[in-house]
Structure formats: C-alpha cells, structure tokens
mmCIF file of C-alpha atoms in Angstrom:
data_model
loop_
_atom_site.group_PDB
_atom_site.id
_atom_site.type_symbol
_atom_site.label_atom_id
_atom_site.label_comp_id
_atom_site.label_asym_id
_atom_site.label_seq_id
_atom_site.Cartn_x
_atom_site.Cartn_y
_atom_site.Cartn_z
ATOM 1 C CA UNK B 1 31.652 -32.399 36.766
ATOM 2 C CA UNK B 2 28.573 -32.935 35.992
ATOM 3 C CA UNK B 3 27.088 -29.362 36.488
ATOM 4 C CA UNK B 4 29.324 -27.899 34.487
ATOM 5 C CA UNK B 5 28.350 -30.191 31.329
ATOM 6 C CA UNK B 6 24.948 -28.932 31.957
ATOM 7 C CA UNK B 7 26.236 -25.321 31.788
ATOM 8 C CA UNK B 8 28.245 -25.774 28.892
ATOM 9 C CA UNK B 9 25.075 -27.444 27.124
ATOM 10 C CA UNK B 10 23.076 -24.123 28.249
ATOM 11 C CA UNK B 11 25.487 -22.121 26.320
ATOM 12 C CA UNK B 12 24.793 -23.941 22.718
ATOM 13 C CA UNK B 13 21.491 -23.871 23.170
ATOM 14 C CA UNK B 14 19.553 -20.906 23.723
ATOM 15 C CA UNK B 15 15.812 -20.969 23.307
ATOM 16 C CA UNK B 16 14.777 -17.900 21.314
ATOM 17 C CA UNK B 17 12.223 -16.003 22.270
ATOM 18 C CA UNK B 18 10.404 -15.025 18.550
ATOM 19 C CA UNK B 19 8.624 -11.461 20.299
ATOM 20 C CA UNK B 20 8.770 -8.971 17.583
ATOM 21 C CA UNK B 21 10.107 -6.041 19.557
ATOM 22 C CA UNK B 22 12.773 -8.279 21.522
ATOM 23 C CA UNK B 23 16.262 -6.632 19.974
ATOM 24 C CA UNK B 24 17.988 -10.293 20.609
ATOM 25 C CA UNK B 25 15.653 -11.782 17.185
ATOM 26 C CA UNK B 26 18.209 -11.001 13.943
ATOM 27 C CA UNK B 27 17.220 -10.339 10.726
ATOM 28 C CA UNK B 28 16.697 -13.411 8.508
ATOM 29 C CA UNK B 29 19.679 -13.211 5.922
ATOM 30 C CA UNK B 30 19.605 -15.544 2.691
ATOM 31 C CA UNK B 31 23.738 -17.470 2.894
ATOM 32 C CA UNK B 32 23.218 -20.281 0.400
ATOM 33 C CA UNK B 33 23.806 -18.921 -3.357
ATOM 34 C CA UNK B 34 21.242 -21.487 -4.745
ATOM 35 C CA UNK B 35 18.113 -20.016 -2.404
ATOM 36 C CA UNK B 36 19.509 -16.420 -3.171
ATOM 37 C CA UNK B 37 19.367 -17.095 -6.998
ATOM 38 C CA UNK B 38 16.371 -18.682 -6.352
ATOM 39 C CA UNK B 39 14.635 -15.303 -4.840
ATOM 40 C CA UNK B 40 15.969 -12.983 -7.493
ATOM 41 C CA UNK B 41 14.146 -15.029 -10.210
ATOM 42 C CA UNK B 42 11.421 -15.195 -7.757
ATOM 43 C CA UNK B 43 11.638 -11.305 -7.554
ATOM 44 C CA UNK B 44 12.197 -10.991 -11.249
ATOM 45 C CA UNK B 45 8.635 -12.493 -11.778
ATOM 46 C CA UNK B 46 6.944 -10.157 -9.390
ATOM 47 C CA UNK B 47 8.100 -7.297 -11.488
ATOM 48 C CA UNK B 48 6.163 -8.230 -14.252
ATOM 49 C CA UNK B 49 2.919 -8.998 -11.743
ATOM 50 C CA UNK B 50 1.784 -5.285 -11.541
ATOM 51 C CA UNK B 51 1.367 -4.976 -15.517
ATOM 52 C CA UNK B 52 0.066 -8.357 -16.108
ATOM 53 C CA UNK B 53 -2.390 -8.287 -12.991
ATOM 54 C CA UNK B 54 -3.184 -4.324 -13.695
ATOM 55 C CA UNK B 55 -3.999 -5.901 -17.813
ATOM 56 C CA UNK B 56 -6.562 -8.719 -16.349
ATOM 57 C CA UNK B 57 -8.535 -6.208 -14.033
ATOM 58 C CA UNK B 58 -8.644 -3.576 -16.502
ATOM 59 C CA UNK B 59 -12.088 -4.375 -17.598
ATOM 60 C CA UNK B 60 -13.821 -4.264 -14.383
ATOM 61 C CA UNK B 61 -11.541 -1.880 -12.351
ATOM 62 C CA UNK B 62 -10.319 1.504 -13.090
ATOM 63 C CA UNK B 63 -7.094 2.206 -13.414
ATOM 64 C CA UNK B 64 -6.745 4.280 -10.146
ATOM 65 C CA UNK B 65 -8.669 2.312 -8.342
ATOM 66 C CA UNK B 66 -6.748 -0.951 -9.082
ATOM 67 C CA UNK B 67 -3.171 1.269 -8.643
ATOM 68 C CA UNK B 68 -4.314 2.671 -4.969
ATOM 69 C CA UNK B 69 -5.440 -1.024 -3.654
ATOM 70 C CA UNK B 70 -2.052 -2.591 -5.331
ATOM 71 C CA UNK B 71 -0.168 0.059 -3.548
ATOM 72 C CA UNK B 72 -1.521 -0.422 -0.351
ATOM 73 C CA UNK B 73 -1.373 -4.592 -1.098
ATOM 74 C CA UNK B 74 2.253 -4.062 -1.123
ATOM 75 C CA UNK B 75 2.820 -1.429 1.788
ATOM 76 C CA UNK B 76 1.203 -4.515 3.893
ATOM 77 C CA UNK B 77 3.214 -7.056 2.331
ATOM 78 C CA UNK B 78 5.983 -5.253 3.295
ATOM 79 C CA UNK B 79 5.190 -4.541 6.775
ATOM 80 C CA UNK B 80 4.310 -7.947 7.409
ATOM 81 C CA UNK B 81 7.809 -9.554 5.715
ATOM 82 C CA UNK B 82 9.422 -6.493 7.640
ATOM 83 C CA UNK B 83 8.178 -7.677 10.801
ATOM 84 C CA UNK B 84 8.519 -11.872 9.737
ATOM 85 C CA UNK B 85 11.209 -12.367 7.609
ATOM 86 C CA UNK B 86 12.971 -9.162 8.682
ATOM 87 C CA UNK B 87 12.803 -10.116 12.485
ATOM 88 C CA UNK B 88 14.211 -13.944 12.331
ATOM 89 C CA UNK B 89 17.132 -16.000 11.591
ATOM 90 C CA UNK B 90 20.616 -15.765 13.461
ATOM 91 C CA UNK B 91 22.590 -12.503 11.813
ATOM 92 C CA UNK B 92 22.187 -8.722 11.768
ATOM 93 C CA UNK B 93 19.533 -6.823 13.480
ATOM 94 C CA UNK B 94 15.834 -7.214 13.848
ATOM 95 C CA UNK B 95 13.900 -4.768 12.096
ATOM 96 C CA UNK B 96 12.243 -3.474 14.814
ATOM 97 C CA UNK B 97 16.013 -2.464 15.993
ATOM 98 C CA UNK B 98 16.895 -0.983 12.779
ATOM 99 C CA UNK B 99 14.234 1.274 12.563
ATOM 100 C CA UNK B 100 14.126 2.536 15.811
ATOM 101 C CA UNK B 101 17.691 3.756 15.034
ATOM 102 C CA UNK B 102 16.664 5.780 12.467
ATOM 103 C CA UNK B 103 15.795 9.670 12.789
ATOM 104 C CA UNK B 104 12.257 10.852 11.867
ATOM 105 C CA UNK B 105 13.583 12.771 9.183
ATOM 106 C CA UNK B 106 15.578 9.699 7.609
ATOM 107 C CA UNK B 107 11.770 8.149 8.032
ATOM 108 C CA UNK B 108 10.433 10.980 6.452
ATOM 109 C CA UNK B 109 12.506 11.169 3.438
ATOM 110 C CA UNK B 110 11.894 7.356 2.738
ATOM 111 C CA UNK B 111 8.170 7.712 2.729
ATOM 112 C CA UNK B 112 8.276 11.165 0.780
ATOM 113 C CA UNK B 113 10.449 8.924 -1.891
ATOM 114 C CA UNK B 114 7.844 6.224 -2.173
ATOM 115 C CA UNK B 115 5.381 9.071 -2.655
ATOM 116 C CA UNK B 116 6.854 10.525 -5.495
ATOM 117 C CA UNK B 117 7.555 7.066 -6.698
ATOM 118 C CA UNK B 118 4.352 5.997 -6.851
ATOM 119 C CA UNK B 119 3.136 9.334 -8.378
ATOM 120 C CA UNK B 120 5.632 9.121 -11.117
ATOM 121 C CA UNK B 121 4.523 5.564 -11.991
ATOM 122 C CA UNK B 122 0.911 6.615 -12.005
ATOM 123 C CA UNK B 123 1.636 8.843 -14.296
ATOM 124 C CA UNK B 124 3.960 7.028 -16.713
ATOM 125 C CA UNK B 125 1.308 4.342 -16.913
ATOM 126 C CA UNK B 126 -1.473 7.134 -17.841
ATOM 127 C CA UNK B 127 0.853 8.192 -20.004
ATOM 128 C CA UNK B 128 1.139 4.684 -21.689
ATOM 129 C CA UNK B 129 -2.009 4.460 -21.818
ATOM 130 C CA UNK B 130 -2.532 7.477 -24.451
ATOM 131 C CA UNK B 131 0.606 7.636 -26.159
ATOM 132 C CA UNK B 132 1.586 3.716 -25.948
ATOM 133 C CA UNK B 133 4.720 2.304 -24.574
ATOM 134 C CA UNK B 134 6.946 2.952 -27.541
ATOM 135 C CA UNK B 135 6.831 6.673 -26.416
ATOM 136 C CA UNK B 136 5.571 7.221 -23.142
ATOM 137 C CA UNK B 137 8.236 4.946 -21.773
ATOM 138 C CA UNK B 138 11.901 6.262 -23.357
ATOM 139 C CA UNK B 139 10.272 9.643 -22.885
ATOM 140 C CA UNK B 140 9.716 9.018 -18.794
ATOM 141 C CA UNK B 141 12.817 7.088 -18.135
ATOM 142 C CA UNK B 142 15.124 9.145 -20.389
ATOM 143 C CA UNK B 143 14.192 12.112 -18.180
ATOM 144 C CA UNK B 144 14.269 10.289 -14.850
ATOM 145 C CA UNK B 145 18.031 9.441 -15.890
ATOM 146 C CA UNK B 146 18.949 13.334 -17.269
ATOM 147 C CA UNK B 147 17.509 14.430 -14.099
ATOM 148 C CA UNK B 148 18.725 11.567 -12.011
ATOM 149 C CA UNK B 149 22.465 12.606 -13.445
ATOM 150 C CA UNK B 150 21.623 16.348 -12.880
ATOM 151 C CA UNK B 151 21.091 16.080 -9.371
ATOM 152 C CA UNK B 152 23.840 13.414 -8.616
ATOM 153 C CA UNK B 153 26.783 15.222 -10.246
ATOM 154 C CA UNK B 154 25.883 18.675 -8.556
ATOM 155 C CA UNK B 155 25.226 17.225 -5.038
ATOM 156 C CA UNK B 156 28.570 15.878 -5.396
ATOM 157 C CA UNK B 157 30.586 16.150 -8.345
ATOM 158 C CA UNK B 158 32.344 12.934 -9.120
ATOM 159 C CA UNK B 159 33.139 11.560 -12.749
ATOM 160 C CA UNK B 160 34.422 13.646 -16.057
ATOM 161 C CA UNK B 161 31.553 16.481 -16.625
ATOM 162 C CA UNK B 162 32.241 15.823 -20.552
ATOM 163 C CA UNK B 163 31.347 12.213 -20.454
ATOM 164 C CA UNK B 164 28.298 12.773 -18.599
ATOM 165 C CA UNK B 165 26.891 16.212 -20.132
ATOM 166 C CA UNK B 166 27.477 14.433 -23.664
ATOM 167 C CA UNK B 167 25.442 11.515 -22.613
ATOM 168 C CA UNK B 168 22.702 13.498 -20.971
ATOM 169 C CA UNK B 169 22.776 15.543 -24.481
ATOM 170 C CA UNK B 170 22.207 12.496 -26.380
ATOM 171 C CA UNK B 171 19.820 11.107 -24.083
ATOM 172 C CA UNK B 172 17.799 15.017 -24.340
ATOM 173 C CA UNK B 173 17.967 14.094 -28.109
ATOM 174 C CA UNK B 174 16.670 11.265 -28.236
ATOM 175 C CA UNK B 175 13.861 11.998 -26.088
ATOM 176 C CA UNK B 176 13.043 15.108 -28.356
ATOM 177 C CA UNK B 177 13.227 12.610 -31.424
ATOM 178 C CA UNK B 178 11.004 10.318 -30.092
ATOM 179 C CA UNK B 179 8.365 12.908 -29.325
ATOM 180 C CA UNK B 180 8.726 14.601 -32.628
ATOM 181 C CA UNK B 181 8.299 11.350 -34.491
ATOM 182 C CA UNK B 182 5.274 10.931 -32.123
ATOM 183 C CA UNK B 183 3.290 14.002 -32.914
ATOM 184 C CA UNK B 184 4.215 13.116 -36.673
ATOM 185 C CA UNK B 185 2.459 9.900 -36.706
ATOM 186 C CA UNK B 186 -0.096 11.112 -34.625
ATOM 187 C CA UNK B 187 -1.223 14.061 -36.933
ATOM 188 C CA UNK B 188 -1.113 11.192 -39.705
#
C-alpha cells in the first residue's frame, strides 16, 4: 500500500525540465478572462508606442536609424518572448516544437511578409512626414484595402462580387478625391 501511494503521488507531481529545446514544455496560454482583457489593453497601449517614441527621438535621431533600431528591438523582444513565454505553461506545444513543424517555404513566406510589412510602414511614415496624416493615411490604407480585396477575391472567389467591387470602387473614388483635394490645397 505504501509503495502504491508513492507511485500515485509521483504521477500527480511531475517535476518539469525548463530547458528550451525540450518538447515536453508547453505554451503559455491565458485562460482567465480578466487577465486576457488586461493583456489586450497593454497591447493597445503598445500600438501607439512606435509613433510616440519616434516623436520623442526625432530631434536627435534620424527616422531611418530609429526605425531600423525599433524593428531590431521588436524582433529580439519577439524571440525572447517566444523562447520564454512561448515555451512555458501547461497547454499547447512549445515554440520550438511549433517552429520545427513548419516547412522552410512557410518560414520564408513569413519572413518575406515581415519585410514587406516593414517596407510599407516606412513608406507610410515617410508619406505622413511629406503630406501629413490626413492625406497619407487614407491613401495608404485605402490602397492596402483595395489590393487586399482584389488579391483575396481572385485567390479564392468568395462573397458577392457586385458588393465587393462596388465597395472597392467607392474606396478608390475616396482615394482619388483625397489626392485631388491635397493637390489643390498644396498649390495654394
């Protein structure tokens, strides 16, 4: 009896090895609603951190250098988070187990997507510096929306094309009107 109790206790208590490359470590998953809301608020606050820190540093730091350092910082923070928070907890797989399941083509596509996103972000920020937020943001986001609808629709034809293309036409018209308004005000 005593030996069976000890075995039962050992099944309930399993000391965990926190080595990063051990596949027995699971992903950190938030299960509490209040904690999830707090992390959502933290995420929303961090969305604005880029623009605010760039404004603070703009007097002494060139935009290109700031953005380069910012992106490297985000990349390092993401890797550290993936190897720590992404590899602890009781649910799911660890980050290393997940990343080893992906093919090289998928990882390459993700890296290419990040490069394209950051190039677009730099161009949008440069356009904001040149034309102002009221012009650059609607034009940049409008073009992204139009291209996104077209690429997704022609990639997998889902939805009502008349509604989709009517919406795309209105967005394109709004972009053109915005550009015309900017050109008229810049002449004055």
